Amino acid sequence: MIARSEPTCRTCGRSLQGVQVSASRRSGTTDELGPDEPERDGSDGSDLLAALLDGMDAALCAFDADGVVTHWNREAERILGWSADEAVGRRGLAGWAARSADAEEVESRLLSSMHASGRQVHEFALLTKDGGRVLVRTQSAAVRGPDGKPAGVYCAFSEVHAQIDLERSIALSEALFEDASWGVVLVDVDLRPAVVNAHAARALGTGRTSVLGRPLGELLSQGVEELESALQHVLAEGAPPAPAEVWVTVRAVEGEQRRCWRSGFLRLASPLAEEPVPLGVGWLFQDVTEAKQAEQEASLLRFRTQQLHRASRAAAECEDPAEAATVHLDFALAGFADHALIDRVAGGALSDAEAEGPVRLVRVAATPSGAPGPSSLSGHAGLPVRYAEGHPALQCVERAGALRASAGTAPPEAAREWAVARQWPPDAVHALCAALRSRGRTLGVVTFLRGAGRSAFERSDALYAEDVAVRIAAALDLAGLSGTE
């Protein structure tokens, strides 16, 4: 329970300091006396005051100037076990609410509040009715009579462990919103931030006050629906059993940033209501973007390494080296691209010195452009592909390396024209070309193509494409040596 700094009533919040109290054995409460008002036993005001004092969250007792107990409320009875009828009218606490050896010191310290300014805070060990001892923290202050002179003392008290729990809760709240190394946001029932700590404000790319009351959609450009759905679920069903990882795009001053936040959620309810009344959601999160990206990259690397291993095993069983080249192509395509093409230099492989003149390429193999399926060998007639000057595949042969190309954010029709003009399937948006190198010569180029539903090729993709190109080049070189191409 909470030891209030001075007793107040729940309903009106009125302070009881300066109210003269007199013994009321009928109910164990006190009557309020105005400066010029006589005592009125059984009045409506007395009954109201008794109800208000008995409804207090803090235990309260009062003493007159002689140390006689004049009030003992229900919370005091709950903590110590002594009823109001048993407590009111006793002189001091000795022998019943305090040990005789301790009573003199306890009473002197409490009654000294009559002549002190403000509130006095003490800790005492009191006795319960069943003989146990309980450590309480008290706040006591003088009760003034009509003439302004001390007429007694009121004492509000609670168990020390309850007070310590309260102080710990307050300290924890302050630490979370000041020094926490993770984001803490209190979201109201309208799903708008009500309190934000410094770490969360930095993660959202704004200040602690400017974020308050704003819809999450103004702070995040992507991931808002998923986050709001999680918050609504917590409001309706309670906290989830485990943290959730939410990918969002933050609208920061320096531009949009893609982040992954590992989030925990807690439903907040008012402790003052008889039934839980949702106050909002406590949202705690940590930025795990770098860890998730590293995890994804490691997973992708493992998968690609396994694909290269499987492709090598399968290609080793092919009698025809040209067929082995298509096996490598098919295994590389899984999870990497939508289409793939193999073009070989017309007239044979080129050494680095020969690569300076005009180059023509002949289609050797391609994946189906209409429906998924294994790649097939083609180009038996030896007719060159109609690549225009400056085509990415021709540039790749000239550079003897990898090259990326993309239609970018062009409209669908423009992207279609871009792909068709380069002799690629019309749904291609991103391309990656890798030179086929074997024995110091360029045999051709392998081209991987992605549609609009995939992201553009990155540097790590180019490295993987070069690994695949080495294996395809070795198979095509072997096919040329054996005369099977």
PDB file of C-alpha atoms in Angstrom, residues 43-160:
ATOM      1  CA  SER A  43     -24.239  14.281  11.607  1.00  0.00           C
ATOM      2  CA  ASP A  44     -24.163  13.596   7.907  1.00  0.00           C
ATOM      3  CA  GLY A  45     -20.765  15.331   7.707  1.00  0.00           C
ATOM      4  CA  SER A  46     -19.332  12.962  10.287  1.00  0.00           C
ATOM      5  CA  ASP A  47     -20.639   9.909   8.459  1.00  0.00           C
ATOM      6  CA  LEU A  48     -19.251  11.187   5.158  1.00  0.00           C
ATOM      7  CA  LEU A  49     -15.853  11.856   6.692  1.00  0.00           C
ATOM      8  CA  ALA A  50     -15.846   8.402   8.279  1.00  0.00           C
ATOM      9  CA  ALA A  51     -16.613   6.807   4.911  1.00  0.00           C
ATOM     10  CA  LEU A  52     -13.922   8.817   3.159  1.00  0.00           C
ATOM     11  CA  LEU A  53     -11.248   8.031   5.723  1.00  0.00           C
ATOM     12  CA  ASP A  54     -12.102   4.347   5.785  1.00  0.00           C
ATOM     13  CA  GLY A  55     -11.845   4.281   2.000  1.00  0.00           C
ATOM     14  CA  MET A  56      -8.291   5.593   1.946  1.00  0.00           C
ATOM     15  CA  ASP A  57      -5.536   3.487   0.383  1.00  0.00           C
ATOM     16  CA  ALA A  58      -3.162   4.324   3.217  1.00  0.00           C
ATOM     17  CA  ALA A  59      -3.489   3.163   6.778  1.00  0.00           C
ATOM     18  CA  LEU A  60      -4.294   6.096   9.048  1.00  0.00           C
ATOM     19  CA  CYS A  61      -4.443   6.598  12.773  1.00  0.00           C
ATOM     20  CA  ALA A  62      -4.757   9.811  14.772  1.00  0.00           C
ATOM     21  CA  PHE A  63      -3.836  10.795  18.323  1.00  0.00           C
ATOM     22  CA  ASP A  64      -4.998  13.678  20.457  1.00  0.00           C
ATOM     23  CA  ALA A  65      -2.580  15.839  22.436  1.00  0.00           C
ATOM     24  CA  ASP A  66      -2.465  13.273  25.269  1.00  0.00           C
ATOM     25  CA  GLY A  67      -1.553  10.419  22.929  1.00  0.00           C
ATOM     26  CA  VAL A  68      -4.995   8.793  22.931  1.00  0.00           C
ATOM     27  CA  VAL A  69      -5.953   7.074  19.671  1.00  0.00           C
ATOM     28  CA  THR A  70      -8.869   8.958  18.114  1.00  0.00           C
ATOM     29  CA  HIS A  71      -9.025   7.282  14.703  1.00  0.00           C
ATOM     30  CA  TRP A  72      -8.179   3.921  13.207  1.00  0.00           C
ATOM     31  CA  ASN A  73      -9.255   3.229   9.620  1.00  0.00           C
ATOM     32  CA  ARG A  74      -9.849  -0.024   7.766  1.00  0.00           C
ATOM     33  CA  GLU A  75      -6.418  -0.124   6.122  1.00  0.00           C
ATOM     34  CA  ALA A  76      -4.759   0.153   9.545  1.00  0.00           C
ATOM     35  CA  GLU A  77      -6.932  -2.754  10.669  1.00  0.00           C
ATOM     36  CA  ARG A  78      -5.862  -4.775   7.606  1.00  0.00           C
ATOM     37  CA  ILE A  79      -2.158  -4.253   8.261  1.00  0.00           C
ATOM     38  CA  LEU A  80      -2.079  -4.750  12.048  1.00  0.00           C
ATOM     39  CA  GLY A  81      -5.250  -6.763  12.655  1.00  0.00           C
ATOM     40  CA  TRP A  82      -6.607  -4.454  15.399  1.00  0.00           C
ATOM     41  CA  SER A  83     -10.132  -3.246  14.706  1.00  0.00           C
ATOM     42  CA  ALA A  84     -11.236   0.352  15.211  1.00  0.00           C
ATOM     43  CA  ASP A  85     -13.269  -0.638  18.283  1.00  0.00           C
ATOM     44  CA  GLU A  86     -10.146  -2.204  19.803  1.00  0.00           C
ATOM     45  CA  ALA A  87      -7.823   0.681  18.926  1.00  0.00           C
ATOM     46  CA  VAL A  88      -9.793   3.905  19.426  1.00  0.00           C
ATOM     47  CA  GLY A  89      -9.582   5.203  23.002  1.00  0.00           C
ATOM     48  CA  ARG A  90      -6.304   3.500  23.916  1.00  0.00           C
ATOM     49  CA  ARG A  91      -3.558   5.705  25.294  1.00  0.00           C
ATOM     50  CA  GLY A  92      -0.378   5.171  23.336  1.00  0.00           C
ATOM     51  CA  LEU A  93       0.694   1.991  21.548  1.00  0.00           C
ATOM     52  CA  ALA A  94       2.433   0.147  24.385  1.00  0.00           C
ATOM     53  CA  GLY A  95       1.458  -3.452  24.940  1.00  0.00           C
ATOM     54  CA  TRP A  96      -0.764  -3.859  21.924  1.00  0.00           C
ATOM     55  CA  ALA A  97       0.507  -2.135  18.727  1.00  0.00           C
ATOM     56  CA  ALA A  98       4.112  -1.778  19.863  1.00  0.00           C
ATOM     57  CA  ARG A  99       6.400  -3.648  22.221  1.00  0.00           C
ATOM     58  CA  SER A 100       6.674  -2.031  25.633  1.00  0.00           C
ATOM     59  CA  ALA A 101      10.417  -1.610  25.126  1.00  0.00           C
ATOM     60  CA  ASP A 102       9.840   0.272  21.869  1.00  0.00           C
ATOM     61  CA  ALA A 103       6.605   2.109  22.679  1.00  0.00           C
ATOM     62  CA  GLU A 104       8.127   5.103  24.446  1.00  0.00           C
ATOM     63  CA  GLU A 105      10.440   5.930  21.540  1.00  0.00           C
ATOM     64  CA  VAL A 106       7.707   5.348  18.940  1.00  0.00           C
ATOM     65  CA  GLU A 107       5.177   7.546  20.754  1.00  0.00           C
ATOM     66  CA  SER A 108       7.667  10.337  21.424  1.00  0.00           C
ATOM     67  CA  ARG A 109       8.711  10.491  17.795  1.00  0.00           C
ATOM     68  CA  LEU A 110       5.095  10.493  16.606  1.00  0.00           C
ATOM     69  CA  LEU A 111       3.899  13.121  19.071  1.00  0.00           C
ATOM     70  CA  SER A 112       6.908  15.301  18.339  1.00  0.00           C
ATOM     71  CA  SER A 113       5.259  16.002  14.983  1.00  0.00           C
ATOM     72  CA  MET A 114       2.810  18.294  16.825  1.00  0.00           C
ATOM     73  CA  HIS A 115       5.586  20.802  17.350  1.00  0.00           C
ATOM     74  CA  ALA A 116       7.461  20.268  14.078  1.00  0.00           C
ATOM     75  CA  SER A 117       6.837  21.979  10.776  1.00  0.00           C
ATOM     76  CA  GLY A 118       5.689  19.874   7.835  1.00  0.00           C
ATOM     77  CA  ARG A 119       5.609  16.116   7.717  1.00  0.00           C
ATOM     78  CA  GLN A 120       7.908  13.772   9.583  1.00  0.00           C
ATOM     79  CA  VAL A 121       8.921  10.406   8.128  1.00  0.00           C
ATOM     80  CA  HIS A 122       9.842   7.484  10.376  1.00  0.00           C
ATOM     81  CA  GLU A 123      10.148   3.708  10.232  1.00  0.00           C
ATOM     82  CA  PHE A 124       8.899   1.591  13.167  1.00  0.00           C
ATOM     83  CA  ALA A 125       8.364  -2.057  13.955  1.00  0.00           C
ATOM     84  CA  LEU A 126       4.730  -2.457  15.108  1.00  0.00           C
ATOM     85  CA  LEU A 127       2.921  -5.465  16.516  1.00  0.00           C
ATOM     86  CA  THR A 128       0.058  -7.235  14.815  1.00  0.00           C
ATOM     87  CA  LYS A 129      -2.861  -8.657  16.731  1.00  0.00           C
ATOM     88  CA  ASP A 130      -1.623 -12.215  16.233  1.00  0.00           C
ATOM     89  CA  GLY A 131       1.765 -11.343  17.782  1.00  0.00           C
ATOM     90  CA  GLY A 132       3.766 -10.805  14.622  1.00  0.00           C
ATOM     91  CA  ARG A 133       5.887  -7.785  13.836  1.00  0.00           C
ATOM     92  CA  VAL A 134       5.644  -5.631  10.733  1.00  0.00           C
ATOM     93  CA  LEU A 135       7.971  -2.834   9.689  1.00  0.00           C
ATOM     94  CA  VAL A 136       6.041   0.260   8.629  1.00  0.00           C
ATOM     95  CA  ARG A 137       6.994   3.615   7.182  1.00  0.00           C
ATOM     96  CA  THR A 138       5.030   6.507   8.667  1.00  0.00           C
ATOM     97  CA  GLN A 139       4.359  10.081   7.686  1.00  0.00           C
ATOM     98  CA  SER A 140       3.008  12.153  10.561  1.00  0.00           C
ATOM     99  CA  ALA A 141       1.964  15.794  10.914  1.00  0.00           C
ATOM    100  CA  ALA A 142       0.229  17.989  13.445  1.00  0.00           C
ATOM    101  CA  VAL A 143      -3.546  18.439  13.584  1.00  0.00           C
ATOM    102  CA  ARG A 144      -4.441  22.049  14.409  1.00  0.00           C
ATOM    103  CA  GLY A 145      -7.384  23.103  16.530  1.00  0.00           C
ATOM    104  CA  PRO A 146      -9.722  26.068  15.907  1.00  0.00           C
ATOM    105  CA  ASP A 147      -7.216  28.351  17.597  1.00  0.00           C
ATOM    106  CA  GLY A 148      -4.405  27.136  15.353  1.00  0.00           C
ATOM    107  CA  LYS A 149      -2.607  25.368  18.181  1.00  0.00           C
ATOM    108  CA  PRO A 150      -1.605  21.683  17.920  1.00  0.00           C
ATOM    109  CA  ALA A 151      -4.493  19.455  18.983  1.00  0.00           C
ATOM    110  CA  GLY A 152      -3.092  16.110  17.997  1.00  0.00           C
ATOM    111  CA  VAL A 153      -1.230  14.141  15.339  1.00  0.00           C
ATOM    112  CA  TYR A 154      -2.324  12.147  12.354  1.00  0.00           C
ATOM    113  CA  CYS A 155      -0.135   9.332  11.085  1.00  0.00           C
ATOM    114  CA  ALA A 156      -0.403   7.689   7.675  1.00  0.00           C
ATOM    115  CA  PHE A 157       1.566   4.482   7.346  1.00  0.00           C
ATOM    116  CA  SER A 158       2.133   1.467   5.107  1.00  0.00           C
ATOM    117  CA  GLU A 159       4.252  -1.631   5.165  1.00  0.00           C
ATOM    118  CA  VAL A 160       7.838  -0.854   4.229  1.00  0.00           C
TER     119      VAL A 160
END
